[in-house]
Amino acid sequence: MPRAEAGTPKQIANAMKSKGLQRLRWYCQVCEKQCRDDNGFKCHLATESHLRQMLVVGESAGKHISDFSGQFQAEFVSLLSR
């Protein structure tokens, strides 16, 4: 399969993907894993490790939610105070 020509939108997109983290549109907060697209996210949701993590979170959902909320609040306030 030929590579995309330099400077084309396809080549630029491929270069951005290979750099690492992109926009956090497809992110699993429980597993702290980012996926590139909808299909990758759906596949992640079906994995054994994700389902295991969800069982752990489900046992003490209130604690996890308050931890995430507290972390968000602390980081948000620190951003506002800059």
Backbone as CSV, one residue per row, in Angstrom:
resi,resn,N_x,N_y,N_z,CA_x,CA_y,CA_z,C_x,C_y,C_z
1,MET,0.852,-1.172,0.000,0.000,0.000,0.000,0.903,1.243,0.000
2,PRO,0.688,2.171,-0.927,1.541,3.356,-1.011,1.286,4.303,0.160
3,ARG,2.328,5.027,0.523,2.214,6.011,1.596,1.577,7.286,1.056
4,ALA,0.973,8.030,1.954,0.365,9.303,1.560,1.466,10.293,1.185
5,GLU,1.192,11.105,0.185,2.169,12.097,-0.249,2.355,13.172,0.817
6,ALA,3.564,13.692,0.895,3.884,14.702,1.896,3.027,15.951,1.691
7,GLY,2.499,16.472,2.796,1.716,17.695,2.746,0.233,17.491,2.528
8,THR,-0.194,16.281,2.191,-1.619,16.041,1.984,-2.312,15.923,3.342
9,PRO,-3.610,16.192,3.389,-4.325,16.063,4.664,-4.197,14.668,5.278
10,LYS,-4.189,13.635,4.444,-4.072,12.274,4.952,-2.722,12.066,5.639
11,GLN,-1.664,12.593,5.048,-0.326,12.444,5.627,-0.235,13.210,6.940
12,ILE,-0.825,14.380,6.996,-0.807,15.181,8.217,-1.575,14.466,9.331
13,ALA,-2.736,13.910,9.003,-3.529,13.177,9.990,-2.775,11.956,10.505
14,ASN,-2.107,11.239,9.598,-1.332,10.076,10.017,-0.188,10.478,10.933
15,ALA,0.455,11.588,10.654,1.551,12.067,11.501,1.033,12.444,12.883
16,MET,-0.133,13.086,12.954,-0.705,13.457,14.240,-1.069,12.216,15.047
17,LYS,-1.627,11.203,14.395,-2.003,9.975,15.084,-0.792,9.276,15.660
18,SER,0.310,9.297,14.936,1.496,8.591,15.395,2.194,9.305,16.548
19,LYS,1.900,10.595,16.761,2.542,11.347,17.840,2.048,10.936,19.218
20,GLY,0.859,10.427,19.328,0.362,10.029,20.642,-1.015,10.583,20.907
21,LEU,-1.205,11.165,22.086,-2.524,11.613,22.508,-3.087,12.679,21.581
22,GLN,-4.331,12.517,21.261,-5.059,13.472,20.447,-6.152,14.085,21.323
23,ARG,-7.185,14.605,20.710,-8.330,15.095,21.468,-8.905,13.940,22.284
24,LEU,-9.383,14.241,23.475,-9.881,13.181,24.344,-11.367,12.926,24.120
25,ARG,-11.731,12.652,22.889,-13.128,12.374,22.590,-13.492,10.956,22.997
26,TRP,-12.615,10.014,22.776,-12.874,8.606,23.084,-11.946,8.198,24.217
27,TYR,-12.369,8.453,25.458,-11.530,8.203,26.631,-12.340,7.449,27.674
28,CYS,-11.768,6.361,28.183,-12.396,5.583,29.246,-11.781,6.044,30.558
29,GLN,-12.554,6.751,31.362,-12.037,7.312,32.602,-11.745,6.217,33.620
30,VAL,-12.510,5.147,33.606,-12.310,4.058,34.557,-10.961,3.381,34.327
31,CYS,-10.629,3.105,33.072,-9.373,2.423,32.737,-8.240,3.406,32.458
32,GLU,-8.568,4.683,32.339,-7.605,5.724,31.964,-6.926,5.373,30.641
33,LYS,-7.762,5.052,29.661,-7.276,4.656,28.338,-7.951,5.487,27.266
34,GLN,-7.158,5.964,26.309,-7.693,6.730,25.199,-7.745,5.847,23.961
35,CYS,-8.816,5.978,23.198,-8.965,5.253,21.943,-9.018,6.254,20.801
36,ARG,-8.585,5.828,19.626,-8.528,6.739,18.475,-9.891,7.080,17.907
37,ASP,-10.802,6.093,17.927,-12.085,6.319,17.264,-13.190,5.531,17.960
38,ASP,-14.394,5.663,17.425,-15.579,5.021,17.975,-15.417,3.506,18.001
39,ASN,-14.908,2.943,16.935,-14.758,1.493,16.860,-13.775,0.990,17.913
40,GLY,-12.655,1.670,18.074,-11.683,1.276,19.084,-12.260,1.361,20.484
41,PHE,-13.079,2.389,20.721,-13.715,2.556,22.028,-14.710,1.435,22.283
42,LYS,-15.501,1.088,21.273,-16.458,-0.013,21.422,-15.735,-1.324,21.697
43,CYS,-14.622,-1.553,21.010,-13.834,-2.772,21.246,-13.272,-2.775,22.667
44,HIS,-12.819,-1.610,23.136,-12.286,-1.516,24.494,-13.358,-1.850,25.514
45,LEU,-14.579,-1.367,25.302,-15.659,-1.619,26.245,-15.977,-3.097,26.387
46,ALA,-15.650,-3.889,25.372,-15.937,-5.322,25.398,-14.783,-6.154,25.957
47,THR,-13.643,-5.526,26.279,-12.490,-6.294,26.743,-12.690,-6.772,28.172
48,GLU,-12.001,-7.847,28.492,-12.109,-8.428,29.821,-11.573,-7.482,30.894
49,SER,-10.474,-6.786,30.591,-9.894,-5.883,31.592,-10.849,-4.734,31.924
50,HIS,-11.555,-4.201,30.915,-12.511,-3.121,31.157,-13.680,-3.629,32.000
51,LEU,-14.188,-4.790,31.666,-15.319,-5.339,32.412,-14.921,-5.614,33.863
52,ARG,-13.685,-6.073,34.075,-13.189,-6.307,35.427,-13.120,-4.992,36.202
53,GLN,-12.610,-3.939,35.550,-12.539,-2.620,36.191,-13.933,-2.103,36.542
54,MET,-14.898,-2.336,35.659,-16.261,-1.875,35.915,-16.872,-2.594,37.125
55,LEU,-16.539,-3.871,37.307,-17.028,-4.589,38.483,-16.439,-3.994,39.768
56,VAL,-15.165,-3.640,39.725,-14.515,-3.025,40.885,-15.155,-1.671,41.184
57,VAL,-15.382,-0.880,40.167,-16.001,0.436,40.349,-17.436,0.286,40.834
58,GLY,-18.148,-0.695,40.308,-19.544,-0.902,40.682,-19.735,-1.237,42.144
59,GLU,-18.728,-1.864,42.750,-18.847,-2.230,44.162,-18.859,-1.007,45.065
60,SER,-18.161,0.038,44.678,-18.120,1.266,45.489,-18.229,2.477,44.568
61,ALA,-19.325,2.547,43.847,-19.507,3.597,42.838,-19.486,4.994,43.453
62,GLY,-20.107,5.166,44.598,-20.146,6.483,45.224,-18.767,7.017,45.550
63,LYS,-17.892,6.137,46.042,-16.523,6.539,46.371,-15.775,6.975,45.122
64,HIS,-15.906,6.205,44.045,-15.205,6.541,42.800,-15.715,7.848,42.207
65,ILE,-17.011,8.046,42.250,-17.582,9.285,41.716,-17.104,10.483,42.523
66,SER,-17.087,10.350,43.856,-16.629,11.475,44.675,-15.135,11.723,44.475
67,ASP,-14.351,10.659,44.269,-12.915,10.834,43.991,-12.705,11.592,42.685
68,PHE,-13.434,11.191,41.625,-13.311,11.876,40.336,-13.765,13.329,40.452
69,SER,-14.859,13.556,41.191,-15.367,14.923,41.353,-14.377,15.781,42.120
70,GLY,-13.799,15.226,43.172,-12.811,15.972,43.952,-11.574,16.296,43.142
71,GLN,-11.119,15.333,42.357,-9.942,15.560,41.503,-10.242,16.644,40.473
72,PHE,-11.411,16.558,39.842,-11.791,17.568,38.853,-11.846,18.950,39.485
73,GLN,-12.491,19.044,40.648,-12.636,20.338,41.308,-11.279,20.933,41.668
74,ALA,-10.383,20.128,42.208,-9.059,20.628,42.600,-8.283,21.135,41.387
75,GLU,-8.306,20.372,40.290,-7.574,20.777,39.097,-8.214,21.987,38.426
76,PHE,-9.544,22.064,38.457,-10.243,23.193,37.860,-9.933,24.479,38.622
77,VAL,-9.964,24.406,39.935,-9.675,25.586,40.760,-8.215,26.033,40.552
78,SER,-7.306,25.064,40.426,-5.902,25.450,40.210,-5.724,26.112,38.857
79,LEU,-6.490,25.682,37.856,-6.418,26.351,36.548,-6.982,27.775,36.626
80,LEU,-8.061,27.941,37.364,-8.668,29.267,37.489,-7.781,30.232,38.269
81,SER,-7.002,29.709,39.198,-6.192,30.587,40.043,-4.877,30.996,39.405
82,ARG,-4.599,30.553,38.216,-3.339,30.931,37.531,-3.352,32.355,37.107
